PDB file of C-alpha atoms in Angstrom:
ATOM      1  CA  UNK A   1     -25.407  13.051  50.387  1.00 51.00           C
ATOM      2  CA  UNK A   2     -21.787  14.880  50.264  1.00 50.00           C
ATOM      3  CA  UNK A   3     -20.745  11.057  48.376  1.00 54.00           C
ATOM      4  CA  UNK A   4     -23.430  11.144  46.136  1.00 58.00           C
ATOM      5  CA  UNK A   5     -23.097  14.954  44.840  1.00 58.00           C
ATOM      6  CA  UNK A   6     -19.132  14.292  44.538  1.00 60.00           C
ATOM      7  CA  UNK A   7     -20.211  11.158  42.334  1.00 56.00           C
ATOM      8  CA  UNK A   8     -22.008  13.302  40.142  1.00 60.00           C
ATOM      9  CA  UNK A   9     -19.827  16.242  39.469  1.00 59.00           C
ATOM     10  CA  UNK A  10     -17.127  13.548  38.608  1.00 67.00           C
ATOM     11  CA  UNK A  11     -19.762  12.201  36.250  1.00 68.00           C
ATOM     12  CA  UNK A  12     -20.737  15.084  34.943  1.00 65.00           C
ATOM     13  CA  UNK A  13     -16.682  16.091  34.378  1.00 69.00           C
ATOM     14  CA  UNK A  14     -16.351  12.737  32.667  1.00 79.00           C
ATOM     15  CA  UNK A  15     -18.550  13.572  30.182  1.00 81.00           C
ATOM     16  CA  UNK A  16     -17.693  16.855  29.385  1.00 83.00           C
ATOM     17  CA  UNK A  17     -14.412  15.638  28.803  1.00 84.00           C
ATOM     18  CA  UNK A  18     -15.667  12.710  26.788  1.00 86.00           C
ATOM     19  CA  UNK A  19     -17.563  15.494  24.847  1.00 88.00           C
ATOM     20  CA  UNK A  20     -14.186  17.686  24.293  1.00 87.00           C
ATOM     21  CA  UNK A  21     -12.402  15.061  23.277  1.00 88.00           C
ATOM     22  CA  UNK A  22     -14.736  13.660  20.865  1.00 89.00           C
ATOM     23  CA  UNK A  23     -15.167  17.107  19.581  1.00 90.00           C
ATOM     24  CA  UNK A  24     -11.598  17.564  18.925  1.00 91.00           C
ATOM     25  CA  UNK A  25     -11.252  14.257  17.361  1.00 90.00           C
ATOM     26  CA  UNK A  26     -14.208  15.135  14.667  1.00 91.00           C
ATOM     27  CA  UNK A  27     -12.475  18.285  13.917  1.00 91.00           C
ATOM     28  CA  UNK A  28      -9.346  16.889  12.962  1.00 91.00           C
ATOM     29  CA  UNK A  29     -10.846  14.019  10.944  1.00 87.00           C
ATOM     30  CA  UNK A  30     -12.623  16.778   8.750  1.00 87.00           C
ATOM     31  CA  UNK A  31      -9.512  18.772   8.437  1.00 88.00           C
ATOM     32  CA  UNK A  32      -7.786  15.044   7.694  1.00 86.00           C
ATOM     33  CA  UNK A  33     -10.630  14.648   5.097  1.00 86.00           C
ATOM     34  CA  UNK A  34     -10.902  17.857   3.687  1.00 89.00           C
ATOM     35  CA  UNK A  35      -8.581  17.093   0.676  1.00 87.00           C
ATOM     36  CA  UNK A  36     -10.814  14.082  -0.105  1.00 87.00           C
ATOM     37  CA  UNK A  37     -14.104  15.772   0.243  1.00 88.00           C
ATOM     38  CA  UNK A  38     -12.896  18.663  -2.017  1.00 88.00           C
ATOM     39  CA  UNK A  39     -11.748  16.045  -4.930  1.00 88.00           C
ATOM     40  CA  UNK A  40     -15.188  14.807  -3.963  1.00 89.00           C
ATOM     41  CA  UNK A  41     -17.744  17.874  -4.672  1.00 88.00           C
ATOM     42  CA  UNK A  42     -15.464  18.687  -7.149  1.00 87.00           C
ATOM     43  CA  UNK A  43     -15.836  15.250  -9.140  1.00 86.00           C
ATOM     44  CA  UNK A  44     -19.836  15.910  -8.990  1.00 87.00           C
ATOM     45  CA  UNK A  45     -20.180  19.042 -10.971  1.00 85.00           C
ATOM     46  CA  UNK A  46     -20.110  19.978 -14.412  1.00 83.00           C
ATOM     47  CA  UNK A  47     -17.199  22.387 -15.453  1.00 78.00           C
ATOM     48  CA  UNK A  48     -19.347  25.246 -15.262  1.00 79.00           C
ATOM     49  CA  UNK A  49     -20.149  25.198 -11.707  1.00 80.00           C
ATOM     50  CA  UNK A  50     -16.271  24.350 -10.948  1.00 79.00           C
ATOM     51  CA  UNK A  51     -15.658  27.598 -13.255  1.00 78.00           C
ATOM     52  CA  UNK A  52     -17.948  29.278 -10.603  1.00 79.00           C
ATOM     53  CA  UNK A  53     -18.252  27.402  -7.226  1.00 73.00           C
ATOM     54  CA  UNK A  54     -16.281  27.723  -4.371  1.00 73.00           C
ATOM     55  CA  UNK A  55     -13.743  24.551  -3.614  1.00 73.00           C
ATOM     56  CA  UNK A  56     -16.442  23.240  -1.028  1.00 74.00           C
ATOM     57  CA  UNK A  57     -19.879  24.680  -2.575  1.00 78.00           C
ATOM     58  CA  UNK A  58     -22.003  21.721  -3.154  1.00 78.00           C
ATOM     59  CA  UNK A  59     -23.230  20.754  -6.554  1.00 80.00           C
ATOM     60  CA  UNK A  60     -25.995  21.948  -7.753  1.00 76.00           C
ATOM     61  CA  UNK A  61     -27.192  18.168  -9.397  1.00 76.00           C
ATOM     62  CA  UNK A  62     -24.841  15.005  -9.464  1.00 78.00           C
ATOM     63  CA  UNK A  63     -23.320  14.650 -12.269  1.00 79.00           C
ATOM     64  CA  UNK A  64     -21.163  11.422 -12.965  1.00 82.00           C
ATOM     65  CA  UNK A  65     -20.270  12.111 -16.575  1.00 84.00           C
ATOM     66  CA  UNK A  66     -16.802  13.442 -15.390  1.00 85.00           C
ATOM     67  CA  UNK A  67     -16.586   9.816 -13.426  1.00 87.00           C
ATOM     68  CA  UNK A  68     -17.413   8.087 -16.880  1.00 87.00           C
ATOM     69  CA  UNK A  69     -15.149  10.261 -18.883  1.00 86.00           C
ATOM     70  CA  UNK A  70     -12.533  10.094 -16.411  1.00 86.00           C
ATOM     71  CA  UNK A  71     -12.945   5.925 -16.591  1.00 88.00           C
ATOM     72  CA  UNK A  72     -13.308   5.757 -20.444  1.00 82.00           C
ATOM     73  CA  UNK A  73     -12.363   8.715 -21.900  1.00 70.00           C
ATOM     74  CA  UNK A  74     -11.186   8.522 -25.486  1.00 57.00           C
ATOM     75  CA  UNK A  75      -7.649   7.232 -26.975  1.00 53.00           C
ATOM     76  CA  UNK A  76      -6.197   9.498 -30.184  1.00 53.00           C
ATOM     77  CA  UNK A  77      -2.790   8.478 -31.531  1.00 52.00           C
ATOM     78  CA  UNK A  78      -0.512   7.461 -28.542  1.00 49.00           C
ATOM     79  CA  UNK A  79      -2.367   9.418 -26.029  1.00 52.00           C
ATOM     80  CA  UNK A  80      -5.475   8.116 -23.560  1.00 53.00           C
ATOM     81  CA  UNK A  81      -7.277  10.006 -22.142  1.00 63.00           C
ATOM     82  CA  UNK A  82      -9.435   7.730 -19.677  1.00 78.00           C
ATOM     83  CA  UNK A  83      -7.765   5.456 -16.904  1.00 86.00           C
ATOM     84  CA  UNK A  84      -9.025   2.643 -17.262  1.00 87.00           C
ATOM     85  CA  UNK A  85      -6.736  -0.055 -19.451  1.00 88.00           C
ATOM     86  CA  UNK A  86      -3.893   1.546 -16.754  1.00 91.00           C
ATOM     87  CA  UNK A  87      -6.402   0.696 -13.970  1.00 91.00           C
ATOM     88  CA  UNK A  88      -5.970  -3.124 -15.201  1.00 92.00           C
ATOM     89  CA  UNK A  89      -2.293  -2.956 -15.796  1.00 92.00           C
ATOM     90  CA  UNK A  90      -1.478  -1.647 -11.931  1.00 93.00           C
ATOM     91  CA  UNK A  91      -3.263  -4.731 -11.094  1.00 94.00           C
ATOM     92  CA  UNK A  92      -1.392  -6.910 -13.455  1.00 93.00           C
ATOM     93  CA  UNK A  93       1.616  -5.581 -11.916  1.00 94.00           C
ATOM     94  CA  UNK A  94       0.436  -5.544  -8.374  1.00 95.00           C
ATOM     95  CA  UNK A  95      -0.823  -8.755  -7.500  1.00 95.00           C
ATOM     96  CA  UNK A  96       2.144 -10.877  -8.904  1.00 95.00           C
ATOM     97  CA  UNK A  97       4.599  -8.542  -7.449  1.00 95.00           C
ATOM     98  CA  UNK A  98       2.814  -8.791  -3.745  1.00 95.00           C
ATOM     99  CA  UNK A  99       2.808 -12.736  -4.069  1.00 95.00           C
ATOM    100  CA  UNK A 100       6.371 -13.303  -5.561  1.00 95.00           C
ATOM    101  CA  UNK A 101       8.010 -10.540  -2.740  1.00 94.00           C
ATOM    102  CA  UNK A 102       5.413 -11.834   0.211  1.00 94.00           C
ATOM    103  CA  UNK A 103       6.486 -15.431  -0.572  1.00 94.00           C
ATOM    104  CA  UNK A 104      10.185 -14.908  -0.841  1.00 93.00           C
ATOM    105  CA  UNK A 105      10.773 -13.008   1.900  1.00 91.00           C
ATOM    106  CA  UNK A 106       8.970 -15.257   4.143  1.00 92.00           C
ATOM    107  CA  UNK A 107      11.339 -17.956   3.427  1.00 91.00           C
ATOM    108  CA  UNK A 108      13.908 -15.192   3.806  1.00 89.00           C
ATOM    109  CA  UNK A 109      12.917 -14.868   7.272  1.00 88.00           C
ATOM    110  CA  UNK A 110      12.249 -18.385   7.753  1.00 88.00           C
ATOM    111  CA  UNK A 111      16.161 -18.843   7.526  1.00 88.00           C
ATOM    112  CA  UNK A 112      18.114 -15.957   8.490  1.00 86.00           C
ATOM    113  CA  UNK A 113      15.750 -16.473  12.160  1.00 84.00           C
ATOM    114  CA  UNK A 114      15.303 -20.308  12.435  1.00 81.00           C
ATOM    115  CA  UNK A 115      17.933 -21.653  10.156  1.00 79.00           C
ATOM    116  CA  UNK A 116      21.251 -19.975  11.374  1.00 76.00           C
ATOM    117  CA  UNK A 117      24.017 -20.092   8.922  1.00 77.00           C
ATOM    118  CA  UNK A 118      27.311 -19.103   8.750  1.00 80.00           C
ATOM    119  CA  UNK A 119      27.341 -15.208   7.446  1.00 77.00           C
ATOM    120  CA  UNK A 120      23.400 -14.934   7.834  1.00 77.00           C
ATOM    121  CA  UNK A 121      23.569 -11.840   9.892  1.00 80.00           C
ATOM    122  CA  UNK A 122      25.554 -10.391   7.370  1.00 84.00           C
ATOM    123  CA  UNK A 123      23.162 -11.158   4.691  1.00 81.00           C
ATOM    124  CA  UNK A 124      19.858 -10.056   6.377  1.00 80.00           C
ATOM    125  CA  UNK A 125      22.597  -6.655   7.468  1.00 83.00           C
ATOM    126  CA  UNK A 126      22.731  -6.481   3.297  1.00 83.00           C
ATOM    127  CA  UNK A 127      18.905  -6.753   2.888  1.00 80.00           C
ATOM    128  CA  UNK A 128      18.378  -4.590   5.794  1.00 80.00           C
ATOM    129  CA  UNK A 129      20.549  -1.703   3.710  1.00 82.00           C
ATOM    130  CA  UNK A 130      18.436  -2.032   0.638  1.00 77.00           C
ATOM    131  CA  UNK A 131      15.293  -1.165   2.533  1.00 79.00           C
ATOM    132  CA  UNK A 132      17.753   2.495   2.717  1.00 82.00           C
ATOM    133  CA  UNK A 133      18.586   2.897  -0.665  1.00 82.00           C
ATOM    134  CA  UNK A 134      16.865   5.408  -2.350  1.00 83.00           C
ATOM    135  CA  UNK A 135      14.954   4.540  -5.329  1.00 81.00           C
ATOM    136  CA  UNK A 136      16.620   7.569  -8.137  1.00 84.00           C
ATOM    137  CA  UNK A 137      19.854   5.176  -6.998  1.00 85.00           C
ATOM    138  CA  UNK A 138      18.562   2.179  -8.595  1.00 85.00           C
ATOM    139  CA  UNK A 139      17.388   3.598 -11.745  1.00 88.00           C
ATOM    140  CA  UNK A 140      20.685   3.122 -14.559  1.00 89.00           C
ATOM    141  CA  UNK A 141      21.306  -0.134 -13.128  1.00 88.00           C
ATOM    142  CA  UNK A 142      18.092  -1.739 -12.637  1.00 90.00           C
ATOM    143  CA  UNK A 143      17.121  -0.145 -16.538  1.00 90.00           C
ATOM    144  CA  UNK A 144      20.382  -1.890 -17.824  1.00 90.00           C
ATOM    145  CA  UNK A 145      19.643  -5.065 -16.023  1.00 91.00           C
ATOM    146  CA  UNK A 146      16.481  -5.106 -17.353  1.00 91.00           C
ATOM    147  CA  UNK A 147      17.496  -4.772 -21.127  1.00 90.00           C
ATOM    148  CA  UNK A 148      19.751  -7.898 -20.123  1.00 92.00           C
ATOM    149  CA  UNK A 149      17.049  -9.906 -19.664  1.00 91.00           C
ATOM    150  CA  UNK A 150      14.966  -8.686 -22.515  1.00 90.00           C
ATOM    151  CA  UNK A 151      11.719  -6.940 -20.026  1.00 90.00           C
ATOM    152  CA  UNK A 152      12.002  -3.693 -20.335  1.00 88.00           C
ATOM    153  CA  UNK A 153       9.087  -1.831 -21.006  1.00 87.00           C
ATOM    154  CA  UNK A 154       7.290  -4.471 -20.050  1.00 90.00           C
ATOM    155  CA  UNK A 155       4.796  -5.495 -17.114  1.00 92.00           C
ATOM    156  CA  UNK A 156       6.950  -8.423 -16.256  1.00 92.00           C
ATOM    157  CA  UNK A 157      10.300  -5.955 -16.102  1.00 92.00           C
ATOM    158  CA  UNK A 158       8.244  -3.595 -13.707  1.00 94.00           C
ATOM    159  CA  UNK A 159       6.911  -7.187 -11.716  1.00 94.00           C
ATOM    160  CA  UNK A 160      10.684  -7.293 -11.059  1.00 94.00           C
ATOM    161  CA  UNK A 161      11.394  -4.446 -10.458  1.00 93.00           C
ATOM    162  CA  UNK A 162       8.689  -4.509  -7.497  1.00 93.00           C
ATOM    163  CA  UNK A 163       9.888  -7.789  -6.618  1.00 93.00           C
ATOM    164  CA  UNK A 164      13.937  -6.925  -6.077  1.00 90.00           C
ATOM    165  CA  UNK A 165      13.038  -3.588  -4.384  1.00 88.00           C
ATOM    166  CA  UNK A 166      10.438  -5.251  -2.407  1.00 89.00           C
ATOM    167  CA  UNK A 167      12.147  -8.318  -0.663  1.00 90.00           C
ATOM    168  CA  UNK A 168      14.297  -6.188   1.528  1.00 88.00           C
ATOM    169  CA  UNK A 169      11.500  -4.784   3.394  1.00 88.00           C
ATOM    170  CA  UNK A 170       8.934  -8.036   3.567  1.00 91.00           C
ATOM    171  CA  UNK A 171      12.242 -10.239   4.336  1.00 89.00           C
ATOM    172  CA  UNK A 172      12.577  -7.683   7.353  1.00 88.00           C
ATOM    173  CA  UNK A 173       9.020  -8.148   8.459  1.00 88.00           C
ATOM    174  CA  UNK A 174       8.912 -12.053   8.469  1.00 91.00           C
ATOM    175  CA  UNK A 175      12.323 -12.260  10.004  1.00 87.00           C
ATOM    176  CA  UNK A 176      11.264 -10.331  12.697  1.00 85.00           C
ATOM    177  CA  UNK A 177       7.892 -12.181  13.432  1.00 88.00           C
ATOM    178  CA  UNK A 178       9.552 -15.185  13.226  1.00 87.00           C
ATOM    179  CA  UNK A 179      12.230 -14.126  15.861  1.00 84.00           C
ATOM    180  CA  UNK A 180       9.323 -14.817  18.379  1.00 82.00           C
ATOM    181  CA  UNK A 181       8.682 -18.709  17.203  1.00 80.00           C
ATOM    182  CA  UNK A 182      10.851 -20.717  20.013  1.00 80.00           C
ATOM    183  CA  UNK A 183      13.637 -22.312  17.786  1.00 76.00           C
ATOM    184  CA  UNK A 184      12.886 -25.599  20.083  1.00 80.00           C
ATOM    185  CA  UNK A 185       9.644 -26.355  17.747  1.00 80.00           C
ATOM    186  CA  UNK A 186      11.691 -26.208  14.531  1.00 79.00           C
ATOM    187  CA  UNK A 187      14.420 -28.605  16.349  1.00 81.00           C
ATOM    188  CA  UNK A 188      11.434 -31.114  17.458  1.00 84.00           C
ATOM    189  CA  UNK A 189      10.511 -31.122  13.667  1.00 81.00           C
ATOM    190  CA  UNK A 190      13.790 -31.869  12.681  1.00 82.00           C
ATOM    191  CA  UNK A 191      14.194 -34.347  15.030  1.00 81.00           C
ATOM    192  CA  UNK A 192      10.949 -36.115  13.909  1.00 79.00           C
ATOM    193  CA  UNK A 193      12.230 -36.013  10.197  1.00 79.00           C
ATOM    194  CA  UNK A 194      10.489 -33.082   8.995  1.00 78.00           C
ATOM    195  CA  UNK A 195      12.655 -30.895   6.112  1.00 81.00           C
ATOM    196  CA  UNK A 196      13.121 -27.496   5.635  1.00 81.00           C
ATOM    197  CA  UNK A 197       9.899 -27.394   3.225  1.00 84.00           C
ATOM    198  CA  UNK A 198       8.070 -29.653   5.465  1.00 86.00           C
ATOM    199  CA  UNK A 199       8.564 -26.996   8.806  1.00 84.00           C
ATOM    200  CA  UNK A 200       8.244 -24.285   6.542  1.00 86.00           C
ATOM    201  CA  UNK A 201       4.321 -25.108   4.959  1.00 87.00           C
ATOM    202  CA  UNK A 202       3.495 -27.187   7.705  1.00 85.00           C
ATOM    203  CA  UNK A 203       4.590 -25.465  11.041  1.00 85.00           C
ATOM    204  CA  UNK A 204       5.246 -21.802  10.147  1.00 87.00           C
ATOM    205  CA  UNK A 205       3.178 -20.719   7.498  1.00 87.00           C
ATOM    206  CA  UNK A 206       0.332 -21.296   9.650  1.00 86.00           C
ATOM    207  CA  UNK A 207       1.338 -19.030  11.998  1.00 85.00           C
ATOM    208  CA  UNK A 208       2.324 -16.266  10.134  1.00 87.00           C
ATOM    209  CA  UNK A 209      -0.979 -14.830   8.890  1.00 86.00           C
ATOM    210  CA  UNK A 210      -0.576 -11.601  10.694  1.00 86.00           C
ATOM    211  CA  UNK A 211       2.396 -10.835   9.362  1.00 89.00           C
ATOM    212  CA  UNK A 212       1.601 -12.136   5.971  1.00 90.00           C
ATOM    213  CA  UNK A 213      -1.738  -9.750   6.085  1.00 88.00           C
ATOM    214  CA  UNK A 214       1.043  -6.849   6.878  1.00 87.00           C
ATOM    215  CA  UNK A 215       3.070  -7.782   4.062  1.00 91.00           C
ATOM    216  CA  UNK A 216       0.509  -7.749   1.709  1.00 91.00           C
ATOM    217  CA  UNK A 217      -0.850  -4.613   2.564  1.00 90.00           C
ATOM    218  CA  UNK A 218       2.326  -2.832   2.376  1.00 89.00           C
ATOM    219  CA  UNK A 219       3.575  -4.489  -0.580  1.00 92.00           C
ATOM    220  CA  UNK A 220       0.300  -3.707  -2.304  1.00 93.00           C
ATOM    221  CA  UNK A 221       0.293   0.118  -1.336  1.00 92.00           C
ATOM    222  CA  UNK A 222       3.555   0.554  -2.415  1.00 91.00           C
ATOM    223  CA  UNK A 223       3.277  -1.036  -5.465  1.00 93.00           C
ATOM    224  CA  UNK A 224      -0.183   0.742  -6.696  1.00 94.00           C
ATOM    225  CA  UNK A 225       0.658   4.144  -5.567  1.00 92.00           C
ATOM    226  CA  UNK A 226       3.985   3.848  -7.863  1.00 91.00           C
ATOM    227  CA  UNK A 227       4.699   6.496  -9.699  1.00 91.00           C
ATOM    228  CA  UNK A 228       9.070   6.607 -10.537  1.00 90.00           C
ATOM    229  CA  UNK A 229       9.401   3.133 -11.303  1.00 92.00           C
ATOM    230  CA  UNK A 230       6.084   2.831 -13.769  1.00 90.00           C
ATOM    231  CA  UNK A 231       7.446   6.039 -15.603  1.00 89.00           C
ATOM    232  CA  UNK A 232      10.942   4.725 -16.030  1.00 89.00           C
ATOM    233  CA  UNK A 233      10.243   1.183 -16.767  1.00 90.00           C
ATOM    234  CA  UNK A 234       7.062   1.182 -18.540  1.00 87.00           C
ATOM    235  CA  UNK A 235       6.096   1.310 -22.283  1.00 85.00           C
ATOM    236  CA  UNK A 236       2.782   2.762 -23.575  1.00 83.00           C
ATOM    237  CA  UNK A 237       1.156  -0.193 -23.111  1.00 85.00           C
ATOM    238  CA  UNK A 238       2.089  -1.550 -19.991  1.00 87.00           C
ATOM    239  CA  UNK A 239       1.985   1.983 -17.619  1.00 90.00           C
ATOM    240  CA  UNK A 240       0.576   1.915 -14.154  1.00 93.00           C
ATOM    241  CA  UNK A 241      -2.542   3.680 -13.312  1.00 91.00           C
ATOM    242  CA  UNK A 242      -0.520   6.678 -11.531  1.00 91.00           C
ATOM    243  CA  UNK A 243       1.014   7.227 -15.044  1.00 90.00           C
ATOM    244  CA  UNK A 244      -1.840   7.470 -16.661  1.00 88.00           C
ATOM    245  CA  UNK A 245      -3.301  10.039 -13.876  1.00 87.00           C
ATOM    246  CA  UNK A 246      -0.314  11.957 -14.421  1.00 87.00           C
ATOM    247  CA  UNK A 247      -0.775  12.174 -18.281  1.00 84.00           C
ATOM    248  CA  UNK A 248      -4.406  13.314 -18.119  1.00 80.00           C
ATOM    249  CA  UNK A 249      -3.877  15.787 -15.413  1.00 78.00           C
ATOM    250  CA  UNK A 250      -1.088  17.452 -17.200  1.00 77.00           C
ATOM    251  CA  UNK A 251      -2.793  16.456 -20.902  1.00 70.00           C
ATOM    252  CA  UNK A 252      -5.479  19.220 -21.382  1.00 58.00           C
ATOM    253  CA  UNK A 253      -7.203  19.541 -25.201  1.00 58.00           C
ATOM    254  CA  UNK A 254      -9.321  22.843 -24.474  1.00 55.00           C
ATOM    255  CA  UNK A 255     -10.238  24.069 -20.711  1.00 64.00           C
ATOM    256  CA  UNK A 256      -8.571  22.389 -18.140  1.00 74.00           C
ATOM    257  CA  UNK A 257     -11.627  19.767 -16.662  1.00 80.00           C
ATOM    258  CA  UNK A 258     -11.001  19.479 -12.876  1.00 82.00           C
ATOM    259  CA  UNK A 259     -13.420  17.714 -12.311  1.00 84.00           C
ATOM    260  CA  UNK A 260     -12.489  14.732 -14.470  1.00 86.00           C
ATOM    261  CA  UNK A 261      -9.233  15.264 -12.769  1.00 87.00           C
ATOM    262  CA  UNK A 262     -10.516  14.506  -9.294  1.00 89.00           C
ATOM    263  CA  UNK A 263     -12.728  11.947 -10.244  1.00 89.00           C
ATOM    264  CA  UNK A 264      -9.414   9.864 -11.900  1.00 90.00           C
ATOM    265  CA  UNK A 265      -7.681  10.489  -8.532  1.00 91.00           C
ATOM    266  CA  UNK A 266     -10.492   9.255  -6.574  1.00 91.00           C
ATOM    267  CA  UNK A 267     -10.832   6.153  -8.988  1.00 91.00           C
ATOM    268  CA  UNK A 268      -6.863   5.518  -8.833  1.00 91.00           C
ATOM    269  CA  UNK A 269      -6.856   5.969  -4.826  1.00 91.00           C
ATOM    270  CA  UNK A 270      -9.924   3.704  -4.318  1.00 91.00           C
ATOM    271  CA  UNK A 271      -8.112  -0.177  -4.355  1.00 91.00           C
ATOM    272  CA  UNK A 272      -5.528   1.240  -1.628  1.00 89.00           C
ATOM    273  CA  UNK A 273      -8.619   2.713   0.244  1.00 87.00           C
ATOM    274  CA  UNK A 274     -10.517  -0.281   0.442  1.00 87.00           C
ATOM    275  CA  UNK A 275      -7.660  -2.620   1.531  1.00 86.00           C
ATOM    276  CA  UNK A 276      -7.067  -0.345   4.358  1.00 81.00           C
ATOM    277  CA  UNK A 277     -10.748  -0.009   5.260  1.00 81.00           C
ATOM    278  CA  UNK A 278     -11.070  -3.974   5.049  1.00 80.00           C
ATOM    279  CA  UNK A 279      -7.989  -5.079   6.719  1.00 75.00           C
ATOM    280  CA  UNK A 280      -6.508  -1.811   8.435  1.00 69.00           C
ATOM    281  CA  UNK A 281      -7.268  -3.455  11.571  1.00 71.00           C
ATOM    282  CA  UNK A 282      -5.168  -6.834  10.741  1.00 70.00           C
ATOM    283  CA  UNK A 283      -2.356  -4.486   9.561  1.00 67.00           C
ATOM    284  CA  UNK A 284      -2.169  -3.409  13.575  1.00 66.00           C
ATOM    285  CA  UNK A 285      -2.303  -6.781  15.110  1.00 66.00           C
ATOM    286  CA  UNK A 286       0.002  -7.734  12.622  1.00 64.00           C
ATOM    287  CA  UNK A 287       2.721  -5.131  13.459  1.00 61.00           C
ATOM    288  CA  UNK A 288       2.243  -5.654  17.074  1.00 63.00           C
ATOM    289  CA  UNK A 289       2.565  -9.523  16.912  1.00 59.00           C
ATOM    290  CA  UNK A 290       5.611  -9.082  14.696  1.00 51.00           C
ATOM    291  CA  UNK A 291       7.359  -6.204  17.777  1.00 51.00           C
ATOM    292  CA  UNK A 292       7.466  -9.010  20.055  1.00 48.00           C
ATOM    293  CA  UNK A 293      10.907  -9.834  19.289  1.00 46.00           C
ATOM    294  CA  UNK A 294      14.031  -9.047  17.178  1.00 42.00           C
TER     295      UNK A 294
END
């Protein structure tokens, strides 16, 4: 009897802890969320009831014209006022950049880990400083390289941009990961006559999809949510999509509409949202499968 009541009180002390902790975990979440919810409400009422609401009243009706404006808006002279052509150009710039930087610095990793050379530590100690430099740094010299070779203003000039600032860090990542593929395997390839291409697609690419899904997440957040580089380097008509939420925040033509405000932010947040949502999970293996070694 004395086992079985001690057996319950521990029970019951499990689950009031289970309960507390859940509890404490729900709270923060909302108080995590409560930026997003706010931008949110506010996105589904007319101006009036912003005028007159609280930040976390609830509409009266839902209204999705400031969603539509917000999307489509109008265009008067040089100024836009809706997101949307900037919505495409982000991912004009952001899906070349994430496949030229992903690409090159897996073979970057490929050979400063598996393909020693003379002064390789030193160059991966040079790539490894660039992931430090601060981006204000690079902005004179990458803008004069960039009239060099004839892309400035230009999505290609801010594809490079992406890509040059980008390697460092995705170079890091592979080289890492690959620190934990037993150099015998690459010797054994050699040894049957495979080349460095040959290893490379046939023997380590296939490997490295956690890391790759890493990459490509990170690459692609940093990219989209871009704001100093798409300011500098763009023209009119190739800005980002966090330019163009910039201009129509601080661009008001009569009363300032907040709620077409937070409905643009919501709309430019959303592709970073739903790659973490999607693959968040693959971005944690990936990290931990790339901390094995190096």
């Amino acid at each position: 009897m004395k086992n079985n009541s001690t057996a319950r009180n521990t029970s019951g002390v499990t689950k009031l802890l289970r309960i507390a902790l859940y509890s404490v975990l729900l709270i923060m979440a909302f108080f995590y969320l409560m930026p997003l919810i706010i931008m949110l409400l506010t996105s589904l009422k007319d101006a009036e009831e912003v005028r007159n609401g609280t930040l976390l009243s609830l509409p009266g009706s839902l209204n999705f014209d400031s969603w539509s404006k917000a999307w489509s808006g109008a265009c008067t002279g040089s100024t836009c006022t809706g997101i949307s052509p900037y919505f495409l150009n982000s991912f004009k710039i952001v899906i070349p950049a994430v496949a030229i930087s992903t690409l090159l610095g897996a073979i970057n990793g490929y050979v400063i880990s598996l393909w020693k050379f003379r002064g390789s530590n030193l160059f991966f100690a040079a790539l490894l400083l660039g992931c430090f430099i601060p981006f204000q740094v690079v902005l004179l010299p990458m803008a004069q390289t960039l009239g060099w070779l004839g892309i400035a203003s230009s999505t290609t000039g801010l594809i490079f941009v992406h890509v040059v600032y980008g390697v460092a860090f995705t170079t890091l990542f592979f080289r890492n990961f690959y620190q934990s593929i037993p150099g015998e395997l690459v010797k054994a390839a050699r040894l049957d006559g495979a080349g460095f291409f040959t290893i490379f697609y046939r023997i380590i690419l296939p490997v490295s999809t956690p890391i790759i899904v890493v990459t490509v997440i990170w690459q692609f957040t940093q990219i989209w949510n871009d704001f100093l580089f798409g300011v500098a380097f763009s023209g009119f008509d190739s800005q980002p999509v966090t330019v163009a939420l910039n201009n129509l925040v601080n661009t008001s033509f009569g009363g300032k509409e907040y709620n077409v405000d937070m409905a643009a932010a919501i709309i430019a947040a959303l592709p970073t949202i739903v790659v973490y949502v999607f693959a968040g999970k693959y971005f944690v293996r990936g990290l931990t499968a790339g901390a094995v070694k190096g």
